[in-house]
Amino acid sequence: MASVLTQAPPAADDAPKAKSREAAITSVLHPQESAAPLTDGFHLVIDALKLNDLNTIFGLVGIPITDLARLAQGEGMRFIGFRHEQHAGNAAAIAGYMTQKPGICMTVSAPGFLNGLTALANATTNCFPMILISGSSEREIVDLQQGDYEEMDQLNAAKPYAKAAYRVLHAEDIGIGVARAIRAAVSGRPGGVYLDLPAKLLAQTMDAARGKQSLVKVVDAVPRQIPAADSVRRALDLLKSAKRPLILLGKGAAYAQADAEIRALVEKTGIPYLPMSMAKGLLPDTHEQSAGAARSFVLAEADVVMLIGARLNWLLSHGKGKTWGGPKQFIQLDIAPTEIDSNVAIAAPVIGDIGSSVSALLAGIGSGFPKPSAEWTGAIAERKDKNLKKMAVTLAQNPSPMNFHSALRAIRDVLKTRPDINVVNEGANTLDYCRSIVDMYEPRKRFDSGTWGIMGIGMGYAIGAAVVSGKPVVAIEGDSAFGFSGMELETICRYELPVCTIVFNNNGVYRGTDVNLSGGKDVAPTVFVKGARYDKMIEAFGGIGYNATTPEELTKALLESIASGKPSLINAVIDEAAGTESGRLTNLNPQSAAKK
Ligand code: ADP
């Protein structure tokens, strides 16, 4: 490690302004050899990323990557520095989801790497492309377990949680290492890739011309994968035979950026569709074919279900049981052949990229494709109408203090006027209610707890979304969920990002009214400080804080915040008795499950 620090190339301040970059490196690292232009590991990593249009790094500096971050910024890359690596990783992951290019996260060794690994695992689970680049200690010492500074076998630690993991040992292999990481992250089913860069590698020097030649610009990183004609025919035959067809859109469909084709398929067939939470907005939630407000009904009643970029995991009750009612036949469009039959038998798999598969289906539909019966669409419309009327009554109430519904009504009405705004959403009740109350109108604008149903993605996703889109972000957060990443408010303020965080503050996890079962002095495990003022946190960093106790105050604060484009936080005071255990996941709590 010491060699890196003492031999590190010059910091951006005194670096390559006057002389050429190669000459500067050469004269600092090898003053006696200034004739032969050199490059080094630091610059090769930067050049390899830039060559592949990867120009933003989300990270956190420290040994051995501080100079890498400085130099990257010096070379025109954007470096967004975080307060904790997990959130930098989450920002990179959501950037990958939004752009189809791997988001880059950079961390220090051992603990920094492990913090980033949580985000890498989450990215892999959600099929988001990202690359976690971590500095590491020297192989010789790590492998003999001789106790290096932050010693850890990071490559092996990453492997089970990443789609792929690579280590580069020689400067001349950096180009290939970065190319392999990019291709692994974005091709096929996207995922998280780990790239291990030992400190010594960064300081290695080599001839600059040879270094340049060693870089790889990845050609066709996401090749189209055309589905087989017979699989398309099989799917169309099954769809044609359906009496009660349903299309289920998942976040894989949103990721694929085949928005026009998907819309055309839905509208041409006239089949009702259900969006999974991050596919909301792929078609506007107000679309007349959306069966969102009749979800339980259509899942139970449909006879043929076409899954487009959605997995039959726990979020869809594994495709069986009470939720799914009578017998079903499934068509599944996915890029990963091993996803097929993962939970139930799939009658018609279509393996390919979603853009190509949907186009092939569209081409095969022709003009005589039978529309779903009026009986089926009429029954759905009736159920939707009934549920929406019931929801309207609940939403019209104005309890004091606010509850989840009245606060979300206020937010919904503001967001309706700004469909371009990115929405981040996490929590238990805050997530569940927001998903069904706040409509989305544009694709890839909703980012939430995802496949794991986790807490902690909030500020990382908000920062990633703001940086990538340049558009405002509204992060709708349960008070417990917000706590995992709250310190990143400083990051939001430092980079002056247009992020408005709304904390649904009901004094605790799920709610704030639980009592200590022993009658002792400590509060119950689910209870937080009562009446906390989260708005004061952002004021500490120069952002704007609001305290909202009514829907009117919430509306005013949100409108003001969006208009200002400034970092802000609204502490939305919610009735502490509102909220149910684990939101809608009550059945997953062992005690509740045992009672069933
Ligand atoms: P949701 O949580 O919205 O149901 P999932 O993350 O479970 O969605 O499913 C996404 C699916 O989409 C994954 O099985 C993944 O393999 C697939 N997928 C991702 N990108 C593509 C693509 N470009 N083409 C086809 N399938 C894709």
Coordinates of C-alpha atoms and ligand atoms in Angstrom, one line a residue:
M1 CA 0.0 0.0 0.0
A2 CA 2.8 2.4 0.9
S3 CA 4.2 2.2 -2.6
V4 CA 1.0 3.5 -4.0
L5 CA 0.9 6.4 -1.6
T6 CA 4.5 7.5 -2.1
Q7 CA 4.6 6.8 -5.8
A8 CA 1.1 8.0 -6.6
P9 CA 0.8 10.2 -9.6
P10 CA 0.3 13.9 -9.0
A11 CA -3.0 15.1 -7.6
A12 CA -5.3 16.9 -10.1
D13 CA -4.0 20.3 -8.8
D14 CA -0.5 20.0 -9.9
A15 CA -0.9 17.3 -12.6
P16 CA -1.0 17.3 -16.3
K17 CA -1.8 20.9 -17.0
A18 CA 1.4 22.1 -18.5
K19 CA 3.0 18.9 -19.8
S20 CA 1.4 16.1 -21.6
R21 CA -0.2 13.5 -19.4
E22 CA 2.4 10.8 -20.3
A23 CA 5.3 13.1 -19.8
A24 CA 3.9 14.1 -16.4
I25 CA 3.5 10.5 -15.3
T26 CA 6.9 9.6 -16.6
S27 CA 8.7 12.5 -15.0
V28 CA 7.2 11.9 -11.6
L29 CA 7.4 8.1 -11.5
H30 CA 10.6 7.7 -13.5
P31 CA 12.5 11.0 -13.5
Q32 CA 15.6 9.4 -15.1
E33 CA 13.6 7.9 -18.1
S34 CA 11.6 10.9 -19.1
A35 CA 12.2 10.1 -22.8
A36 CA 9.8 7.1 -22.9
P37 CA 6.2 8.2 -22.4
L38 CA 4.5 6.0 -19.8
T39 CA 1.1 5.4 -18.6
D40 CA 0.0 3.6 -15.4
G41 CA -2.8 1.5 -13.9
F42 CA -4.8 4.6 -12.7
H43 CA -4.9 6.1 -16.2
L44 CA -5.6 2.8 -18.0
V45 CA -8.7 2.2 -15.8
I46 CA -10.0 5.7 -16.5
D47 CA -9.2 5.4 -20.2
A48 CA -10.9 2.0 -20.5
L49 CA -14.1 3.3 -18.8
K50 CA -14.2 6.5 -20.9
L51 CA -13.5 4.6 -24.1
N52 CA -16.8 2.7 -23.4
D53 CA -18.8 5.9 -22.6
L54 CA -18.8 5.2 -18.9
N55 CA -18.3 8.7 -17.6
T56 CA -19.8 8.7 -14.1
I57 CA -18.5 7.0 -11.0
F58 CA -20.5 6.6 -7.8
G59 CA -18.1 5.9 -5.0
L60 CA -16.3 6.7 -1.7
V61 CA -12.6 7.4 -1.6
G62 CA -9.9 6.0 0.7
I63 CA -6.9 3.7 0.3
P64 CA -6.1 2.7 -2.4
I65 CA -8.5 4.5 -4.7
T66 CA -8.3 8.1 -3.7
D67 CA -6.0 9.1 -6.5
L68 CA -8.0 7.1 -9.0
A69 CA -11.1 9.2 -8.0
R70 CA -9.0 12.4 -8.2
L71 CA -7.5 11.6 -11.6
A72 CA -10.9 10.4 -13.0
Q73 CA -12.3 13.8 -12.1
G74 CA -9.2 15.4 -13.6
E75 CA -9.8 13.5 -16.8
G76 CA -13.4 14.8 -17.1
M77 CA -15.3 12.0 -15.5
R78 CA -18.0 12.8 -13.0
F79 CA -17.2 11.4 -9.5
I80 CA -20.2 11.5 -7.1
G81 CA -18.8 10.9 -3.6
F82 CA -21.1 9.2 -1.0
R83 CA -21.0 8.8 2.7
H84 CA -21.5 5.0 2.6
E85 CA -20.6 2.6 -0.1
Q86 CA -24.0 0.8 -0.1
H87 CA -25.7 3.9 -1.3
A88 CA -23.1 4.6 -4.0
G89 CA -23.7 1.0 -5.2
N90 CA -27.4 1.5 -5.2
A91 CA -27.0 4.7 -7.2
A92 CA -24.8 2.8 -9.7
A93 CA -27.4 0.0 -9.9
I94 CA -30.3 2.3 -10.7
A95 CA -28.2 4.2 -13.2
G96 CA -27.6 0.9 -14.9
Y97 CA -31.4 0.1 -14.9
M98 CA -32.2 3.5 -16.4
T99 CA -29.6 3.6 -19.1
Q100 CA -28.8 -0.1 -20.0
K101 CA -25.1 0.8 -19.4
P102 CA -23.4 -0.6 -16.3
G103 CA -23.5 1.8 -13.4
I104 CA -20.0 2.1 -11.9
C105 CA -19.4 2.0 -8.2
M106 CA -15.9 2.4 -6.7
T107 CA -14.9 1.5 -3.2
V108 CA -11.9 0.9 -1.0
S109 CA -10.9 -2.5 0.2
A110 CA -12.4 -5.0 2.7
P111 CA -15.1 -3.0 4.7
G112 CA -15.8 -0.6 1.8
F113 CA -16.0 -3.4 -0.6
L114 CA -18.4 -5.3 1.7
N115 CA -20.6 -2.3 2.0
G116 CA -20.7 -2.1 -1.7
L117 CA -21.3 -5.8 -2.0
T118 CA -24.8 -5.4 -0.5
A119 CA -25.7 -3.2 -3.4
L120 CA -24.0 -5.5 -5.9
A121 CA -26.0 -8.4 -4.7
N122 CA -29.2 -6.4 -4.9
A123 CA -28.4 -5.3 -8.4
T124 CA -27.8 -8.9 -9.4
T125 CA -31.1 -10.0 -7.8
N126 CA -33.0 -7.3 -9.6
C127 CA -31.2 -7.9 -13.0
F128 CA -29.7 -4.4 -13.0
P129 CA -26.3 -4.0 -14.7
M130 CA -23.5 -2.5 -12.5
I131 CA -19.8 -2.9 -12.0
L132 CA -18.4 -2.7 -8.5
I133 CA -14.7 -1.8 -8.7
S134 CA -12.8 -2.1 -5.5
G135 CA -9.2 -1.6 -4.6
S136 CA -7.7 -4.5 -2.7
S137 CA -4.7 -5.5 -0.7
E138 CA -1.7 -7.3 -2.1
R139 CA -2.3 -10.9 -3.3
E140 CA 0.9 -12.2 -1.8
I141 CA 0.0 -11.1 1.7
V142 CA -3.7 -11.8 1.4
D143 CA -3.2 -15.3 0.2
L144 CA -0.7 -16.2 2.9
Q145 CA -3.0 -14.4 5.4
Q146 CA -0.2 -12.4 6.8
G147 CA -2.4 -9.6 8.1
D148 CA -2.3 -6.7 5.5
Y149 CA -4.1 -3.5 6.0
E150 CA -7.8 -4.3 5.3
E151 CA -6.9 -7.8 4.2
M152 CA -9.6 -9.8 2.5
D153 CA -10.1 -12.2 -0.3
Q154 CA -12.6 -9.9 -2.0
L155 CA -12.8 -11.8 -5.3
N156 CA -14.0 -15.0 -3.7
A157 CA -16.3 -13.1 -1.3
A158 CA -18.0 -11.4 -4.3
K159 CA -18.5 -14.5 -6.5
P160 CA -21.7 -15.9 -4.9
Y161 CA -23.4 -12.5 -5.1
A162 CA -22.3 -11.3 -8.5
K163 CA -23.1 -12.4 -12.1
A164 CA -19.4 -12.5 -12.7
A165 CA -16.2 -11.5 -10.8
Y166 CA -12.8 -10.7 -12.2
R167 CA -9.4 -9.6 -10.9
V168 CA -6.7 -7.8 -13.0
L169 CA -3.1 -8.3 -12.0
H170 CA -1.2 -6.7 -14.9
A171 CA -1.6 -3.2 -16.3
E172 CA -1.7 -4.5 -19.8
D173 CA -4.9 -6.6 -18.9
I174 CA -6.9 -3.6 -17.6
G175 CA -8.6 -3.0 -21.0
I176 CA -9.6 -6.7 -21.3
G177 CA -10.7 -6.7 -17.6
V178 CA -13.0 -3.7 -18.1
A179 CA -14.4 -5.1 -21.4
R180 CA -15.2 -8.4 -19.8
A181 CA -16.9 -6.7 -16.9
I182 CA -19.0 -4.5 -19.2
R183 CA -20.1 -7.4 -21.4
A184 CA -20.9 -9.6 -18.4
A185 CA -23.0 -6.8 -16.8
V186 CA -25.2 -6.0 -19.7
S187 CA -25.5 -9.0 -22.0
G188 CA -28.2 -11.7 -21.5
R189 CA -29.8 -11.2 -18.2
P190 CA -28.2 -8.1 -16.8
G191 CA -26.5 -8.2 -13.3
G192 CA -23.8 -7.0 -11.0
V193 CA -20.1 -7.6 -11.8
Y194 CA -17.2 -7.3 -9.4
L195 CA -13.8 -6.1 -10.7
D196 CA -10.9 -6.4 -8.2
L197 CA -8.0 -4.0 -8.6
P198 CA -5.1 -4.6 -6.3
A199 CA -3.3 -1.4 -5.1
K200 CA -0.1 -2.5 -6.8
L201 CA -1.8 -2.7 -10.2
L202 CA -2.9 0.9 -10.1
A203 CA 0.7 2.0 -9.7
Q204 CA 2.1 -0.3 -12.4
T205 CA 3.5 1.6 -15.4
M206 CA 3.8 0.6 -19.0
D207 CA 4.6 2.2 -22.3
A208 CA 1.8 4.6 -23.1
A209 CA 1.4 3.6 -26.7
R210 CA 1.2 -0.1 -25.8
G211 CA -1.2 0.8 -23.0
K212 CA -3.5 2.6 -25.5
Q213 CA -3.5 -0.4 -27.8
S214 CA -4.4 -2.7 -24.9
L215 CA -7.8 -0.9 -24.4
V216 CA -10.9 -2.5 -25.7
K217 CA -14.0 -0.7 -27.0
V218 CA -16.8 -3.2 -26.5
V219 CA -18.6 -3.9 -29.8
D220 CA -22.3 -4.9 -29.6
A221 CA -22.3 -5.4 -25.8
V222 CA -26.0 -6.2 -25.8
P223 CA -26.6 -8.3 -29.0
R224 CA -30.2 -8.8 -30.0
Q225 CA -31.4 -12.3 -29.2
I226 CA -34.0 -13.2 -31.7
P227 CA -36.6 -15.7 -30.5
A228 CA -37.1 -19.0 -32.4
A229 CA -40.0 -18.8 -34.9
D230 CA -41.7 -21.9 -33.5
S231 CA -41.7 -20.5 -30.0
V232 CA -43.4 -17.4 -31.2
R233 CA -46.0 -19.5 -33.1
R234 CA -46.6 -21.6 -30.0
A235 CA -47.2 -18.5 -27.9
L236 CA -49.5 -16.9 -30.4
D237 CA -51.6 -20.1 -30.7
L238 CA -52.0 -20.3 -27.0
L239 CA -52.9 -16.6 -26.8
K240 CA -55.5 -17.0 -29.5
S241 CA -57.1 -19.9 -27.7
A242 CA -57.5 -17.9 -24.4
K243 CA -60.9 -17.0 -23.1
R244 CA -59.6 -14.7 -20.4
P245 CA -56.1 -13.6 -21.4
L246 CA -53.9 -11.3 -19.3
I247 CA -50.5 -9.6 -19.9
L248 CA -48.2 -9.2 -17.0
L249 CA -45.5 -6.6 -17.4
G250 CA -42.4 -6.7 -15.2
K251 CA -39.4 -4.5 -14.7
G252 CA -37.5 -6.5 -17.3
A253 CA -40.0 -5.1 -19.9
A254 CA -39.3 -1.6 -18.6
Y255 CA -35.6 -2.2 -18.7
A256 CA -35.7 -3.4 -22.3
Q257 CA -36.7 0.1 -23.5
A258 CA -39.1 -1.5 -26.1
D259 CA -41.8 0.9 -25.0
A260 CA -43.5 1.5 -28.3
E261 CA -43.6 -2.2 -29.3
I262 CA -45.0 -3.2 -25.9
R263 CA -47.7 -0.6 -26.1
A264 CA -48.5 -1.7 -29.6
L265 CA -48.8 -5.3 -28.5
V266 CA -51.1 -4.5 -25.7
E267 CA -53.3 -2.2 -27.7
K268 CA -53.4 -4.4 -30.9
T269 CA -54.5 -7.5 -28.9
G270 CA -56.8 -5.5 -26.6
I271 CA -55.7 -7.8 -23.8
P272 CA -55.9 -6.4 -20.2
Y273 CA -52.5 -5.9 -18.5
L274 CA -51.1 -5.7 -15.0
P275 CA -47.9 -3.8 -14.4
M276 CA -45.5 -5.0 -11.6
S277 CA -44.5 -2.1 -9.5
M278 CA -41.5 -0.9 -11.4
A279 CA -43.3 -1.5 -14.7
K280 CA -45.9 1.1 -13.7
G281 CA -45.8 3.9 -16.3
L282 CA -44.6 1.6 -19.1
L283 CA -48.1 2.4 -20.3
P284 CA -49.8 5.1 -18.3
D285 CA -51.6 3.7 -15.2
T286 CA -54.7 5.5 -16.4
H287 CA -54.8 3.4 -19.6
E288 CA -58.2 1.8 -20.1
Q289 CA -56.7 -1.7 -20.5
S290 CA -54.8 -1.5 -17.2
A291 CA -56.3 -4.0 -14.7
G292 CA -54.2 -2.6 -11.9
A293 CA -57.4 -1.7 -9.9
A294 CA -58.7 -5.3 -10.4
R295 CA -55.4 -7.1 -9.6
S296 CA -56.7 -9.9 -7.4
F297 CA -59.7 -10.5 -9.7
V298 CA -57.6 -10.9 -12.9
L299 CA -54.9 -13.0 -11.3
A300 CA -57.5 -15.4 -10.0
E301 CA -59.7 -15.4 -13.1
A302 CA -57.4 -15.3 -16.1
D303 CA -56.9 -18.6 -18.0
V304 CA -53.8 -17.6 -20.1
V305 CA -51.2 -15.3 -18.7
M306 CA -48.4 -13.8 -20.8
L307 CA -45.4 -12.7 -18.6
I308 CA -43.2 -10.1 -20.2
G309 CA -40.0 -9.6 -18.2
A310 CA -41.5 -10.7 -14.9
R311 CA -40.6 -13.6 -12.8
L312 CA -43.0 -15.9 -11.0
N313 CA -41.3 -15.2 -7.6
W314 CA -42.8 -14.4 -4.2
L315 CA -44.1 -11.1 -5.6
L316 CA -46.4 -13.2 -7.8
S317 CA -47.1 -15.9 -5.2
H318 CA -44.9 -18.2 -7.2
G319 CA -47.6 -18.6 -9.8
K320 CA -49.8 -20.8 -7.7
G321 CA -52.1 -21.1 -4.7
K322 CA -55.1 -19.0 -3.8
T323 CA -53.9 -15.8 -5.5
W324 CA -54.0 -17.6 -8.9
G325 CA -57.4 -19.2 -8.5
G326 CA -58.2 -21.8 -11.2
P327 CA -55.9 -23.6 -13.7
K328 CA -53.7 -21.3 -15.8
Q329 CA -51.4 -21.6 -18.8
F330 CA -48.4 -19.4 -19.0
I331 CA -46.5 -17.8 -21.8
Q332 CA -43.2 -16.3 -20.7
L333 CA -41.0 -13.8 -22.5
D334 CA -37.6 -13.7 -21.0
I335 CA -33.9 -13.5 -21.9
A336 CA -32.9 -16.2 -19.5
P337 CA -33.9 -19.8 -20.5
T338 CA -33.3 -21.0 -16.9
E339 CA -36.1 -18.8 -15.7
I340 CA -38.6 -21.0 -17.5
D341 CA -40.4 -23.6 -15.3
S342 CA -38.8 -22.0 -12.2
N343 CA -42.0 -22.2 -10.2
V344 CA -44.7 -23.7 -12.4
A345 CA -44.8 -25.3 -15.8
I346 CA -44.6 -22.7 -18.6
A347 CA -46.6 -23.8 -21.6
A348 CA -45.1 -21.4 -24.1
P349 CA -41.6 -20.0 -23.4
V350 CA -40.3 -17.3 -25.7
I351 CA -36.6 -16.9 -25.2
G352 CA -35.1 -13.7 -26.6
D353 CA -34.6 -10.1 -25.8
I354 CA -38.0 -8.4 -25.1
G355 CA -37.7 -5.9 -28.0
S356 CA -37.2 -8.7 -30.5
S357 CA -39.7 -11.1 -28.9
V358 CA -42.5 -8.5 -28.7
S359 CA -41.8 -7.4 -32.3
A360 CA -42.0 -11.0 -33.5
L361 CA -45.3 -11.5 -31.7
L362 CA -46.6 -8.3 -33.2
A363 CA -45.6 -9.4 -36.7
G364 CA -47.4 -12.7 -36.2
I365 CA -50.6 -11.2 -34.9
G366 CA -51.9 -9.8 -38.2
S367 CA -55.3 -8.2 -38.5
G368 CA -57.5 -11.1 -37.7
F369 CA -56.3 -11.7 -34.1
P370 CA -59.4 -12.3 -31.9
K371 CA -60.0 -9.5 -29.3
P372 CA -60.8 -10.7 -25.7
S373 CA -64.5 -11.2 -25.1
A374 CA -66.7 -8.3 -23.9
E375 CA -67.7 -10.6 -21.1
W376 CA -64.0 -10.7 -19.8
T377 CA -63.2 -7.0 -20.3
G378 CA -66.6 -6.0 -19.0
A379 CA -66.1 -8.1 -15.8
I380 CA -62.7 -6.4 -15.3
A381 CA -64.2 -2.9 -15.9
E382 CA -66.9 -3.6 -13.4
R383 CA -64.5 -4.8 -10.7
K384 CA -62.2 -1.8 -11.4
D385 CA -65.0 0.6 -11.1
K386 CA -66.1 -0.9 -7.8
N387 CA -62.6 -0.9 -6.3
L388 CA -61.8 2.6 -7.5
K389 CA -65.1 3.9 -5.9
K390 CA -64.2 2.3 -2.7
M391 CA -60.7 3.7 -2.8
A392 CA -62.0 7.2 -3.6
V393 CA -64.1 7.1 -0.4
T394 CA -61.0 6.2 1.7
L395 CA -58.9 8.8 -0.1
A396 CA -61.5 11.6 0.4
Q397 CA -61.2 11.3 4.2
N398 CA -59.3 13.9 6.1
P399 CA -58.3 12.5 9.4
S400 CA -56.2 14.5 11.8
P401 CA -53.4 13.6 12.2
M402 CA -52.9 12.6 8.5
N403 CA -52.9 8.9 7.6
F404 CA -51.1 7.2 4.8
H405 CA -54.0 7.7 2.4
S406 CA -54.7 11.4 2.9
A407 CA -50.9 12.2 2.7
L408 CA -50.6 10.0 -0.5
R409 CA -53.7 11.7 -2.0
A410 CA -51.9 15.0 -1.7
I411 CA -48.7 13.7 -3.3
R412 CA -50.6 11.9 -6.1
D413 CA -52.4 15.1 -7.1
V414 CA -49.1 17.0 -7.3
L415 CA -47.3 14.3 -9.2
K416 CA -50.2 14.0 -11.7
T417 CA -49.1 17.4 -13.0
R418 CA -45.4 16.3 -13.4
P419 CA -45.3 12.9 -15.1
D420 CA -41.6 13.4 -15.9
I421 CA -40.6 13.3 -12.2
N422 CA -38.8 10.2 -10.9
V423 CA -40.3 8.5 -7.9
V424 CA -38.4 6.5 -5.4
N425 CA -40.4 4.6 -2.9
E426 CA -39.6 2.3 0.1
G427 CA -41.0 1.4 3.4
A428 CA -43.7 -1.1 4.5
N429 CA -47.0 0.7 4.5
T430 CA -45.5 3.7 2.7
L431 CA -44.5 1.3 -0.1
D432 CA -47.7 -0.7 -0.3
Y433 CA -50.1 2.2 -0.2
C434 CA -48.0 4.4 -2.5
R435 CA -47.8 1.7 -5.2
S436 CA -51.5 1.5 -5.5
I437 CA -52.4 5.2 -4.9
V438 CA -49.8 7.2 -6.9
D439 CA -50.2 6.7 -10.6
M440 CA -47.2 6.6 -13.0
Y441 CA -47.4 7.9 -16.6
E442 CA -44.0 7.4 -18.1
P443 CA -41.6 4.4 -18.3
R444 CA -38.7 3.9 -15.9
K445 CA -39.8 6.6 -13.5
R446 CA -40.6 4.4 -10.5
F447 CA -37.8 2.9 -8.5
D448 CA -38.6 0.9 -5.4
S449 CA -37.7 -2.0 -3.0
G450 CA -37.7 -4.4 -5.9
T451 CA -37.2 -8.1 -5.9
W452 CA -35.9 -8.4 -2.4
G453 CA -38.5 -6.0 -1.0
I454 CA -35.6 -4.3 0.9
M455 CA -35.3 -1.1 2.8
G456 CA -32.2 1.1 2.3
I457 CA -32.3 1.9 -1.4
G458 CA -33.9 5.3 -0.9
M459 CA -31.2 8.0 -1.1
G460 CA -28.9 5.9 -3.3
Y461 CA -31.6 5.4 -5.9
A462 CA -32.7 9.1 -5.6
I463 CA -29.1 10.3 -6.2
G464 CA -28.6 7.9 -9.1
A465 CA -31.9 8.8 -10.7
A466 CA -31.2 12.6 -10.3
V467 CA -27.7 12.4 -11.7
V468 CA -28.6 10.2 -14.7
S469 CA -31.9 12.0 -15.7
G470 CA -31.1 15.6 -14.7
K471 CA -34.8 15.6 -13.6
P472 CA -36.4 16.1 -10.2
V473 CA -36.8 13.1 -7.9
V474 CA -39.4 12.7 -5.2
A475 CA -38.5 10.0 -2.7
I476 CA -41.5 8.8 -0.7
E477 CA -40.0 7.1 2.3
G478 CA -41.2 5.4 5.4
D479 CA -39.4 6.8 8.5
S480 CA -37.7 3.5 9.2
A481 CA -36.6 3.0 5.5
F482 CA -35.3 6.5 5.4
G483 CA -33.0 5.8 8.3
F484 CA -30.9 3.4 6.4
S485 CA -29.6 6.0 4.0
G486 CA -30.5 9.3 5.6
M487 CA -26.9 10.6 5.9
E488 CA -26.8 10.8 2.1
L489 CA -28.9 14.0 2.5
E490 CA -25.5 15.6 2.7
T491 CA -24.5 14.1 -0.6
I492 CA -27.8 15.4 -2.2
C493 CA -27.0 18.9 -0.8
R494 CA -23.3 18.8 -1.8
Y495 CA -24.2 18.1 -5.4
E496 CA -27.3 20.4 -5.3
L497 CA -29.5 17.6 -6.6
P498 CA -33.3 18.3 -7.2
V499 CA -34.4 15.6 -4.7
C500 CA -37.4 16.1 -2.5
T501 CA -37.5 13.5 0.2
I502 CA -40.9 13.0 2.0
V503 CA -40.6 11.1 5.3
F504 CA -43.8 9.4 6.4
N505 CA -43.2 9.9 10.1
N506 CA -45.4 7.8 12.3
N507 CA -42.9 7.4 15.1
G508 CA -41.8 3.9 14.3
V509 CA -41.3 0.8 12.2
Y510 CA -44.9 -0.1 11.0
R511 CA -46.3 2.3 13.6
G512 CA -45.3 4.1 16.8
T513 CA -47.7 2.7 19.4
D514 CA -46.1 -0.6 20.4
V515 CA -45.3 -1.2 24.0
N516 CA -42.4 -3.0 25.8
L517 CA -43.8 -6.4 26.6
S518 CA -41.8 -6.5 29.9
G519 CA -43.2 -3.1 31.0
G520 CA -39.5 -2.0 31.3
K521 CA -38.0 1.4 30.6
D522 CA -36.8 0.8 27.0
V523 CA -39.3 1.5 24.2
A524 CA -40.6 -1.4 22.1
P525 CA -38.3 -2.6 19.3
T526 CA -40.5 -1.0 16.7
V527 CA -40.7 2.5 18.3
F528 CA -38.6 5.6 17.4
V529 CA -38.2 9.0 19.1
K530 CA -41.6 10.5 19.1
G531 CA -42.2 13.7 17.1
A532 CA -38.8 13.6 15.4
R533 CA -38.1 16.4 13.0
Y534 CA -36.4 14.9 10.0
D535 CA -36.7 18.2 8.2
K536 CA -34.1 19.6 10.5
M537 CA -31.6 17.1 9.3
I538 CA -31.5 18.6 5.8
E539 CA -31.3 22.1 7.1
A540 CA -28.0 21.1 8.7
F541 CA -26.5 20.8 5.2
G542 CA -28.2 23.9 3.7
G543 CA -31.2 22.2 2.2
I544 CA -34.8 23.2 2.7
G545 CA -36.9 21.6 5.4
Y546 CA -40.7 21.5 5.7
N547 CA -42.9 20.1 8.5
A548 CA -46.3 19.1 7.1
T549 CA -49.2 18.2 9.4
T550 CA -52.0 18.4 6.9
P551 CA -52.5 17.4 3.2
E552 CA -52.7 21.1 2.4
E553 CA -49.3 21.8 4.0
L554 CA -47.9 18.7 2.2
T555 CA -49.2 19.9 -1.2
K556 CA -47.8 23.4 -0.7
A557 CA -44.4 22.1 0.4
L558 CA -44.1 19.6 -2.4
L559 CA -45.1 22.2 -5.1
E560 CA -42.6 24.7 -3.6
S561 CA -39.9 22.1 -3.4
I562 CA -40.3 21.0 -7.0
A563 CA -40.5 24.5 -8.3
S564 CA -37.3 25.4 -6.5
G565 CA -35.3 22.4 -7.8
K566 CA -33.4 22.5 -4.5
P567 CA -32.6 19.7 -2.1
S568 CA -35.5 19.5 0.4
L569 CA -37.1 17.2 2.9
I570 CA -40.7 17.2 4.0
N571 CA -41.4 15.7 7.4
A572 CA -45.0 14.4 6.9
V573 CA -46.5 13.8 10.3
I574 CA -48.6 10.7 10.1
D575 CA -50.9 9.3 12.8
E576 CA -48.7 7.0 14.9
A577 CA -51.5 4.4 15.2
A578 CA -51.8 4.2 11.4
G579 CA -50.0 1.3 9.6
T580 CA -50.1 -2.4 9.8
E581 CA -47.3 -4.9 10.7
S582 CA -45.0 -5.4 7.7
G583 CA -47.5 -3.5 5.4
R584 CA -49.0 -6.2 3.2
L585 CA -46.4 -8.8 4.1
T586 CA -48.0 -9.7 7.4
N587 CA -48.2 -13.4 6.3
L588 CA -44.4 -13.6 6.1
N589 CA -44.0 -12.9 9.8
P590 CA -43.5 -16.3 11.5
Q591 CA -46.0 -15.5 14.3
S592 CA -48.8 -14.4 11.9
A593 CA -48.0 -17.2 9.5
A594 CA -48.3 -19.7 12.3
K595 CA -51.8 -18.4 13.2
K596 CA -53.0 -19.0 9.7
Ligands
ADP1 P1 -40.7 -7.8 -11.6 O1 -40.0 -7.7 -10.3 O2 -41.1 -6.5 -12.2 O3 -41.7 -8.9 -11.7 P2 -38.4 -9.3 -12.4 O4 -37.1 -8.6 -12.0 O5 -38.9 -10.4 -11.5 O6 -39.5 -8.3 -12.7 O7 -38.2 -10.0 -13.8 C1 -37.4 -9.4 -14.8 C2 -37.1 -10.5 -15.8 O8 -36.8 -9.8 -17.0 C3 -35.9 -11.3 -15.5 O9 -36.3 -12.7 -15.5 C4 -34.9 -11.0 -16.6 O10 -34.2 -12.2 -17.0 C5 -35.8 -10.5 -17.7 N1 -35.1 -9.5 -18.5 C6 -34.4 -8.5 -18.2 N2 -34.0 -7.8 -19.2 C7 -34.5 -8.4 -20.3 C8 -34.4 -8.1 -21.7 N3 -33.8 -7.1 -22.2 N4 -35.1 -9.0 -22.5 C9 -35.8 -10.1 -22.0 N5 -35.8 -10.3 -20.7 C10 -35.2 -9.5 -19.9

